[in-house]
């Protein structure tokens, strides 16, 4: 059986709902939907770009905690509540992944868990196998 490790973030929902920020099994790291949550549990203020920056920072930290790097990301999924935010979130994604070019999906959804969230992002990474 492959070892399974997980990591947590500041999201108050992880313990309440029963999920991990990210899980590593073998060479795969799967990052849960990541919303713009600050270390104190509050929501990141600002527009969709600022919230995407925060979400990607949380994702990068989770991947690093499990032995990977942001450059190991092979797939992202971005959930937006307003299609007008697509360009702003896309620019942030491009700034981070312009050289990596993961497979990516951007969707517009009716709502996210908190009404002030404009974006939530998932990521998957493939990393070198652990010894």
Short mmCIF file of N, CA and C in Angstrom, two decimals:
data_model
loop_
_atom_site.label_atom_id
_atom_site.label_comp_id
_atom_site.label_asym_id
_atom_site.label_seq_id
_atom_site.Cartn_x
_atom_site.Cartn_y
_atom_site.Cartn_z
N UNK A 1 0.84 -1.19 0.00
CA UNK A 1 0.00 0.00 0.00
C UNK A 1 0.88 1.25 0.00
N UNK A 2 0.57 2.20 -0.86
CA UNK A 2 1.34 3.43 -0.94
C UNK A 2 1.10 4.30 0.27
N UNK A 3 2.18 4.98 0.69
CA UNK A 3 2.05 5.92 1.80
C UNK A 3 1.16 7.08 1.37
N UNK A 4 0.43 7.60 2.31
CA UNK A 4 -0.47 8.73 2.06
C UNK A 4 -0.16 9.80 3.09
N UNK A 5 0.13 11.00 2.61
CA UNK A 5 0.40 12.12 3.51
C UNK A 5 -0.52 13.27 3.13
N UNK A 6 -0.80 14.10 4.09
CA UNK A 6 -1.62 15.27 3.81
C UNK A 6 -1.10 16.48 4.58
N UNK A 7 -1.58 17.65 4.16
CA UNK A 7 -1.22 18.90 4.82
C UNK A 7 -2.47 19.75 4.97
N UNK A 8 -2.39 20.71 5.87
CA UNK A 8 -3.53 21.58 6.15
C UNK A 8 -3.14 23.03 5.90
N UNK A 9 -4.16 23.90 5.86
CA UNK A 9 -3.93 25.34 5.74
C UNK A 9 -4.77 26.05 6.79
N UNK A 10 -4.92 27.35 6.64
CA UNK A 10 -5.69 28.14 7.62
C UNK A 10 -7.19 28.05 7.43
N UNK A 11 -7.65 27.33 6.42
CA UNK A 11 -9.08 27.28 6.15
C UNK A 11 -9.83 26.67 7.33
N UNK A 12 -10.84 27.35 7.84
CA UNK A 12 -11.62 26.80 8.93
C UNK A 12 -12.51 25.63 8.49
N UNK A 13 -12.63 25.43 7.19
CA UNK A 13 -13.51 24.40 6.67
C UNK A 13 -12.86 23.01 6.65
N UNK A 14 -11.55 22.95 6.67
CA UNK A 14 -10.88 21.65 6.56
C UNK A 14 -11.29 20.70 7.67
N UNK A 15 -11.17 21.14 8.91
CA UNK A 15 -11.55 20.28 10.04
C UNK A 15 -13.06 20.08 10.12
N UNK A 16 -13.80 21.15 9.86
CA UNK A 16 -15.26 21.07 9.97
C UNK A 16 -15.87 20.11 8.94
N UNK A 17 -15.35 20.16 7.71
CA UNK A 17 -15.90 19.32 6.65
C UNK A 17 -15.17 17.98 6.57
N UNK A 18 -13.92 17.95 7.04
CA UNK A 18 -13.16 16.70 7.04
C UNK A 18 -12.37 16.47 5.77
N UNK A 19 -11.61 17.47 5.34
CA UNK A 19 -10.76 17.28 4.17
C UNK A 19 -9.39 17.88 4.41
N UNK A 20 -8.43 17.51 3.59
CA UNK A 20 -7.07 18.04 3.67
C UNK A 20 -6.88 19.09 2.59
N UNK A 21 -6.02 20.05 2.85
CA UNK A 21 -5.68 21.03 1.81
C UNK A 21 -5.08 20.31 0.62
N UNK A 22 -4.17 19.37 0.91
CA UNK A 22 -3.56 18.60 -0.17
C UNK A 22 -3.20 17.21 0.34
N UNK A 23 -3.20 16.25 -0.58
CA UNK A 23 -2.87 14.87 -0.27
C UNK A 23 -1.81 14.42 -1.26
N UNK A 24 -0.79 13.73 -0.72
CA UNK A 24 0.22 13.14 -1.60
C UNK A 24 0.15 11.63 -1.45
N UNK A 25 0.04 10.96 -2.61
CA UNK A 25 0.10 9.51 -2.69
C UNK A 25 1.07 9.20 -3.83
N UNK A 26 2.17 8.55 -3.50
CA UNK A 26 3.18 8.27 -4.51
C UNK A 26 3.74 9.56 -5.07
N UNK A 27 3.70 9.68 -6.39
CA UNK A 27 4.26 10.87 -7.04
C UNK A 27 3.20 11.93 -7.36
N UNK A 28 1.99 11.76 -6.84
CA UNK A 28 0.90 12.71 -7.12
C UNK A 28 0.54 13.53 -5.89
N UNK A 29 0.38 14.82 -6.10
CA UNK A 29 -0.13 15.72 -5.07
C UNK A 29 -1.41 16.33 -5.62
N UNK A 30 -2.50 16.14 -4.88
CA UNK A 30 -3.80 16.67 -5.26
C UNK A 30 -4.17 17.76 -4.26
N UNK A 31 -4.41 18.97 -4.76
CA UNK A 31 -4.74 20.10 -3.91
C UNK A 31 -6.23 20.38 -4.02
N UNK A 32 -6.90 20.40 -2.88
CA UNK A 32 -8.34 20.67 -2.83
C UNK A 32 -8.66 22.06 -3.36
N UNK A 33 -9.93 22.29 -3.62
CA UNK A 33 -10.37 23.62 -3.99
C UNK A 33 -9.86 24.61 -2.96
N UNK A 34 -9.12 25.60 -3.43
CA UNK A 34 -8.43 26.53 -2.55
C UNK A 34 -8.98 27.93 -2.76
N UNK A 35 -9.62 28.43 -1.73
CA UNK A 35 -10.21 29.77 -1.76
C UNK A 35 -9.24 30.76 -1.12
N UNK A 36 -9.48 32.05 -1.30
CA UNK A 36 -8.60 33.08 -0.76
C UNK A 36 -8.82 33.31 0.73
N UNK A 37 -8.19 32.45 1.54
CA UNK A 37 -8.33 32.52 2.99
C UNK A 37 -7.01 32.98 3.59
N UNK A 38 -7.08 33.98 4.44
CA UNK A 38 -5.90 34.52 5.12
C UNK A 38 -5.52 33.64 6.31
N UNK A 39 -4.30 33.81 6.85
CA UNK A 39 -3.87 32.98 7.98
C UNK A 39 -4.80 33.03 9.19
N UNK A 40 -5.54 34.13 9.37
CA UNK A 40 -6.46 34.22 10.51
C UNK A 40 -7.85 33.65 10.19
N UNK A 41 -8.01 33.10 8.98
CA UNK A 41 -9.29 32.50 8.59
C UNK A 41 -10.22 33.46 7.87
N UNK A 42 -9.87 34.72 7.81
CA UNK A 42 -10.70 35.69 7.09
C UNK A 42 -10.47 35.55 5.58
N UNK A 43 -11.33 36.17 4.82
CA UNK A 43 -11.20 36.14 3.36
C UNK A 43 -10.25 37.23 2.90
N UNK A 44 -9.50 36.93 1.86
CA UNK A 44 -8.62 37.92 1.25
C UNK A 44 -9.47 39.04 0.65
N UNK A 45 -9.20 40.29 1.01
CA UNK A 45 -9.95 41.38 0.40
C UNK A 45 -9.46 41.63 -1.02
N UNK A 46 -10.26 42.36 -1.77
CA UNK A 46 -9.81 42.77 -3.09
C UNK A 46 -10.52 42.08 -4.21
N UNK A 47 -10.01 42.33 -5.40
CA UNK A 47 -10.62 41.81 -6.62
C UNK A 47 -10.23 40.36 -6.87
N UNK A 48 -10.70 39.83 -7.99
CA UNK A 48 -10.45 38.42 -8.31
C UNK A 48 -8.96 38.14 -8.49
N UNK A 49 -8.21 39.09 -9.03
CA UNK A 49 -6.77 38.87 -9.20
C UNK A 49 -6.07 38.73 -7.85
N UNK A 50 -6.39 39.59 -6.90
CA UNK A 50 -5.80 39.50 -5.56
C UNK A 50 -6.19 38.18 -4.90
N UNK A 51 -7.43 37.76 -5.09
CA UNK A 51 -7.87 36.50 -4.50
C UNK A 51 -7.20 35.31 -5.18
N UNK A 52 -6.99 35.38 -6.48
CA UNK A 52 -6.29 34.31 -7.19
C UNK A 52 -4.84 34.22 -6.72
N UNK A 53 -4.18 35.37 -6.56
CA UNK A 53 -2.80 35.39 -6.05
C UNK A 53 -2.73 34.67 -4.70
N UNK A 54 -3.66 34.97 -3.81
CA UNK A 54 -3.67 34.34 -2.49
C UNK A 54 -3.93 32.84 -2.61
N UNK A 55 -4.87 32.46 -3.44
CA UNK A 55 -5.19 31.03 -3.62
C UNK A 55 -3.97 30.28 -4.15
N UNK A 56 -3.29 30.85 -5.14
CA UNK A 56 -2.10 30.18 -5.68
C UNK A 56 -0.97 30.13 -4.66
N UNK A 57 -0.85 31.12 -3.80
CA UNK A 57 0.17 31.09 -2.74
C UNK A 57 -0.11 29.94 -1.77
N UNK A 58 -1.38 29.75 -1.42
CA UNK A 58 -1.75 28.64 -0.53
C UNK A 58 -1.45 27.30 -1.23
N UNK A 59 -1.78 27.20 -2.50
CA UNK A 59 -1.51 25.99 -3.28
C UNK A 59 -0.02 25.70 -3.32
N UNK A 60 0.79 26.71 -3.61
CA UNK A 60 2.25 26.52 -3.67
C UNK A 60 2.79 26.04 -2.33
N UNK A 61 2.31 26.62 -1.24
CA UNK A 61 2.77 26.22 0.09
C UNK A 61 2.39 24.76 0.38
N UNK A 62 1.19 24.37 0.04
CA UNK A 62 0.75 22.99 0.27
C UNK A 62 1.60 22.00 -0.52
N UNK A 63 1.86 22.33 -1.78
CA UNK A 63 2.68 21.44 -2.61
C UNK A 63 4.09 21.33 -2.05
N UNK A 64 4.66 22.47 -1.63
CA UNK A 64 6.00 22.46 -1.04
C UNK A 64 6.05 21.64 0.24
N UNK A 65 5.01 21.74 1.07
CA UNK A 65 4.98 20.97 2.32
C UNK A 65 4.97 19.47 2.06
N UNK A 66 4.53 19.07 0.88
CA UNK A 66 4.48 17.65 0.54
C UNK A 66 5.62 17.24 -0.41
N UNK A 67 6.64 18.10 -0.51
CA UNK A 67 7.85 17.74 -1.26
C UNK A 67 7.86 18.11 -2.73
N UNK A 68 6.94 18.94 -3.16
CA UNK A 68 6.90 19.35 -4.56
C UNK A 68 7.21 20.82 -4.73
N UNK A 69 7.09 21.27 -5.97
CA UNK A 69 7.29 22.67 -6.33
C UNK A 69 6.12 23.11 -7.21
N UNK A 70 5.87 24.39 -7.26
CA UNK A 70 4.77 24.89 -8.09
C UNK A 70 4.99 24.51 -9.56
N UNK A 71 6.25 24.38 -9.97
CA UNK A 71 6.55 23.97 -11.35
C UNK A 71 6.17 22.52 -11.64
N UNK A 72 5.83 21.74 -10.61
CA UNK A 72 5.39 20.35 -10.79
C UNK A 72 3.91 20.25 -11.14
N UNK A 73 3.20 21.37 -11.12
CA UNK A 73 1.76 21.36 -11.39
C UNK A 73 1.50 20.98 -12.84
N UNK A 74 0.60 20.01 -13.01
CA UNK A 74 0.24 19.55 -14.35
C UNK A 74 -1.22 19.87 -14.71
N UNK A 75 -2.02 20.28 -13.72
CA UNK A 75 -3.44 20.56 -13.98
C UNK A 75 -3.95 21.58 -12.98
N UNK A 76 -4.73 22.54 -13.47
CA UNK A 76 -5.42 23.48 -12.59
C UNK A 76 -6.88 23.58 -13.02
N UNK A 77 -7.72 23.91 -12.03
CA UNK A 77 -9.13 24.18 -12.30
C UNK A 77 -9.48 25.45 -11.54
N UNK A 78 -10.00 26.43 -12.25
CA UNK A 78 -10.32 27.72 -11.64
C UNK A 78 -11.83 27.93 -11.72
N UNK A 79 -12.44 28.16 -10.58
CA UNK A 79 -13.88 28.37 -10.49
C UNK A 79 -14.12 29.85 -10.19
N UNK A 80 -14.86 30.52 -11.05
CA UNK A 80 -15.16 31.94 -10.92
C UNK A 80 -16.65 32.14 -10.70
N UNK A 81 -17.00 33.19 -9.97
CA UNK A 81 -18.41 33.51 -9.81
C UNK A 81 -18.88 34.56 -10.82
N UNK A 82 -17.94 35.18 -11.54
CA UNK A 82 -18.30 36.20 -12.51
C UNK A 82 -17.41 36.03 -13.75
N UNK A 83 -17.99 35.80 -14.91
CA UNK A 83 -17.17 35.62 -16.11
C UNK A 83 -16.32 36.84 -16.44
N UNK A 84 -16.68 38.01 -15.94
CA UNK A 84 -15.90 39.21 -16.17
C UNK A 84 -14.52 39.13 -15.50
N UNK A 85 -14.35 38.22 -14.55
CA UNK A 85 -13.07 38.05 -13.86
C UNK A 85 -12.10 37.12 -14.59
N UNK A 86 -12.53 36.52 -15.69
CA UNK A 86 -11.70 35.53 -16.38
C UNK A 86 -10.35 36.08 -16.81
N UNK A 87 -10.32 37.26 -17.38
CA UNK A 87 -9.05 37.82 -17.84
C UNK A 87 -8.10 38.08 -16.67
N UNK A 88 -8.61 38.64 -15.59
CA UNK A 88 -7.77 38.96 -14.43
C UNK A 88 -7.19 37.69 -13.81
N UNK A 89 -8.02 36.68 -13.62
CA UNK A 89 -7.55 35.42 -13.04
C UNK A 89 -6.61 34.73 -14.03
N UNK A 90 -6.93 34.79 -15.31
CA UNK A 90 -6.07 34.21 -16.32
C UNK A 90 -4.68 34.85 -16.34
N UNK A 91 -4.61 36.15 -16.14
CA UNK A 91 -3.30 36.83 -16.09
C UNK A 91 -2.47 36.34 -14.91
N UNK A 92 -3.11 36.15 -13.76
CA UNK A 92 -2.39 35.64 -12.59
C UNK A 92 -1.90 34.22 -12.88
N UNK A 93 -2.76 33.39 -13.44
CA UNK A 93 -2.37 32.02 -13.80
C UNK A 93 -1.20 32.05 -14.76
N UNK A 94 -1.26 32.92 -15.75
CA UNK A 94 -0.17 33.02 -16.73
C UNK A 94 1.13 33.48 -16.12
N UNK A 95 1.06 34.39 -15.16
CA UNK A 95 2.26 34.87 -14.48
C UNK A 95 2.95 33.73 -13.72
N UNK A 96 2.16 32.88 -13.11
CA UNK A 96 2.71 31.78 -12.31
C UNK A 96 3.12 30.61 -13.18
N UNK A 97 2.31 30.28 -14.19
CA UNK A 97 2.50 29.06 -14.96
C UNK A 97 2.86 29.28 -16.43
N UNK A 98 3.25 30.49 -16.80
CA UNK A 98 3.55 30.78 -18.19
C UNK A 98 4.57 29.86 -18.82
N UNK A 99 5.56 29.43 -18.05
CA UNK A 99 6.57 28.50 -18.57
C UNK A 99 6.22 27.04 -18.33
N UNK A 100 5.36 26.78 -17.35
CA UNK A 100 4.99 25.41 -16.99
C UNK A 100 3.88 24.89 -17.90
N UNK A 101 2.90 25.75 -18.15
CA UNK A 101 1.78 25.46 -19.04
C UNK A 101 1.02 24.18 -18.68
N UNK A 102 0.45 24.11 -17.46
CA UNK A 102 -0.35 22.94 -17.11
C UNK A 102 -1.66 22.90 -17.90
N UNK A 103 -2.26 21.74 -17.96
CA UNK A 103 -3.62 21.65 -18.46
C UNK A 103 -4.48 22.49 -17.51
N UNK A 104 -5.41 23.26 -18.06
CA UNK A 104 -6.17 24.17 -17.20
C UNK A 104 -7.61 24.26 -17.66
N UNK A 105 -8.49 24.44 -16.68
CA UNK A 105 -9.90 24.63 -16.94
C UNK A 105 -10.36 25.83 -16.12
N UNK A 106 -11.19 26.68 -16.73
CA UNK A 106 -11.79 27.81 -16.01
C UNK A 106 -13.29 27.71 -16.19
N UNK A 107 -14.00 27.70 -15.08
CA UNK A 107 -15.46 27.54 -15.08
C UNK A 107 -16.12 28.69 -14.34
N UNK A 108 -17.32 29.02 -14.74
CA UNK A 108 -18.12 29.98 -14.00
C UNK A 108 -19.19 29.20 -13.25
N UNK A 109 -19.28 29.46 -11.96
CA UNK A 109 -20.24 28.77 -11.10
C UNK A 109 -21.20 29.79 -10.48
N UNK A 110 -22.31 29.31 -9.98
CA UNK A 110 -23.32 30.20 -9.41
C UNK A 110 -22.84 30.90 -8.14
N UNK A 111 -22.07 30.18 -7.32
CA UNK A 111 -21.61 30.75 -6.06
C UNK A 111 -20.51 29.87 -5.48
N UNK A 112 -19.76 30.45 -4.55
CA UNK A 112 -18.78 29.69 -3.76
C UNK A 112 -19.24 29.74 -2.31
N UNK A 113 -18.52 29.06 -1.43
CA UNK A 113 -18.98 28.89 -0.05
C UNK A 113 -19.19 30.21 0.68
N UNK A 114 -18.30 31.17 0.49
CA UNK A 114 -18.48 32.50 1.09
C UNK A 114 -18.83 33.48 -0.04
N UNK A 115 -19.79 34.36 0.19
CA UNK A 115 -20.22 35.26 -0.89
C UNK A 115 -19.14 36.23 -1.36
N UNK A 116 -18.16 36.54 -0.53
CA UNK A 116 -17.10 37.46 -0.93
C UNK A 116 -16.01 36.80 -1.78
N UNK A 117 -16.01 35.48 -1.85
CA UNK A 117 -15.02 34.80 -2.69
C UNK A 117 -15.42 34.94 -4.15
N UNK A 118 -14.45 35.33 -4.97
CA UNK A 118 -14.68 35.47 -6.40
C UNK A 118 -14.04 34.32 -7.17
N UNK A 119 -13.14 33.59 -6.52
CA UNK A 119 -12.41 32.52 -7.19
C UNK A 119 -12.05 31.42 -6.19
N UNK A 120 -12.00 30.19 -6.68
CA UNK A 120 -11.50 29.03 -5.93
C UNK A 120 -10.74 28.19 -6.95
N UNK A 121 -9.61 27.62 -6.53
CA UNK A 121 -8.72 26.96 -7.48
C UNK A 121 -8.28 25.61 -6.96
N UNK A 122 -8.26 24.60 -7.84
CA UNK A 122 -7.71 23.28 -7.55
C UNK A 122 -6.43 23.10 -8.36
N UNK A 123 -5.55 22.22 -7.89
CA UNK A 123 -4.33 21.93 -8.64
C UNK A 123 -3.92 20.48 -8.41
N UNK A 124 -3.22 19.94 -9.40
CA UNK A 124 -2.64 18.61 -9.31
C UNK A 124 -1.19 18.71 -9.75
N UNK A 125 -0.32 18.02 -9.03
CA UNK A 125 1.11 18.03 -9.37
C UNK A 125 1.61 16.59 -9.42
N UNK A 126 2.60 16.39 -10.26
CA UNK A 126 3.32 15.11 -10.29
C UNK A 126 4.76 15.42 -9.95
N UNK A 127 5.27 14.74 -8.94
CA UNK A 127 6.61 15.01 -8.41
C UNK A 127 7.46 13.75 -8.45
N UNK A 128 8.74 13.92 -8.19
CA UNK A 128 9.61 12.76 -8.13
C UNK A 128 9.16 11.84 -7.00
N UNK A 129 9.23 10.55 -7.24
CA UNK A 129 8.84 9.59 -6.22
C UNK A 129 9.75 9.69 -5.02
N UNK A 130 9.19 9.50 -3.85
CA UNK A 130 9.98 9.52 -2.62
C UNK A 130 10.70 8.19 -2.47
N UNK A 131 11.89 8.25 -1.89
CA UNK A 131 12.68 7.03 -1.70
C UNK A 131 12.12 6.16 -0.60
#
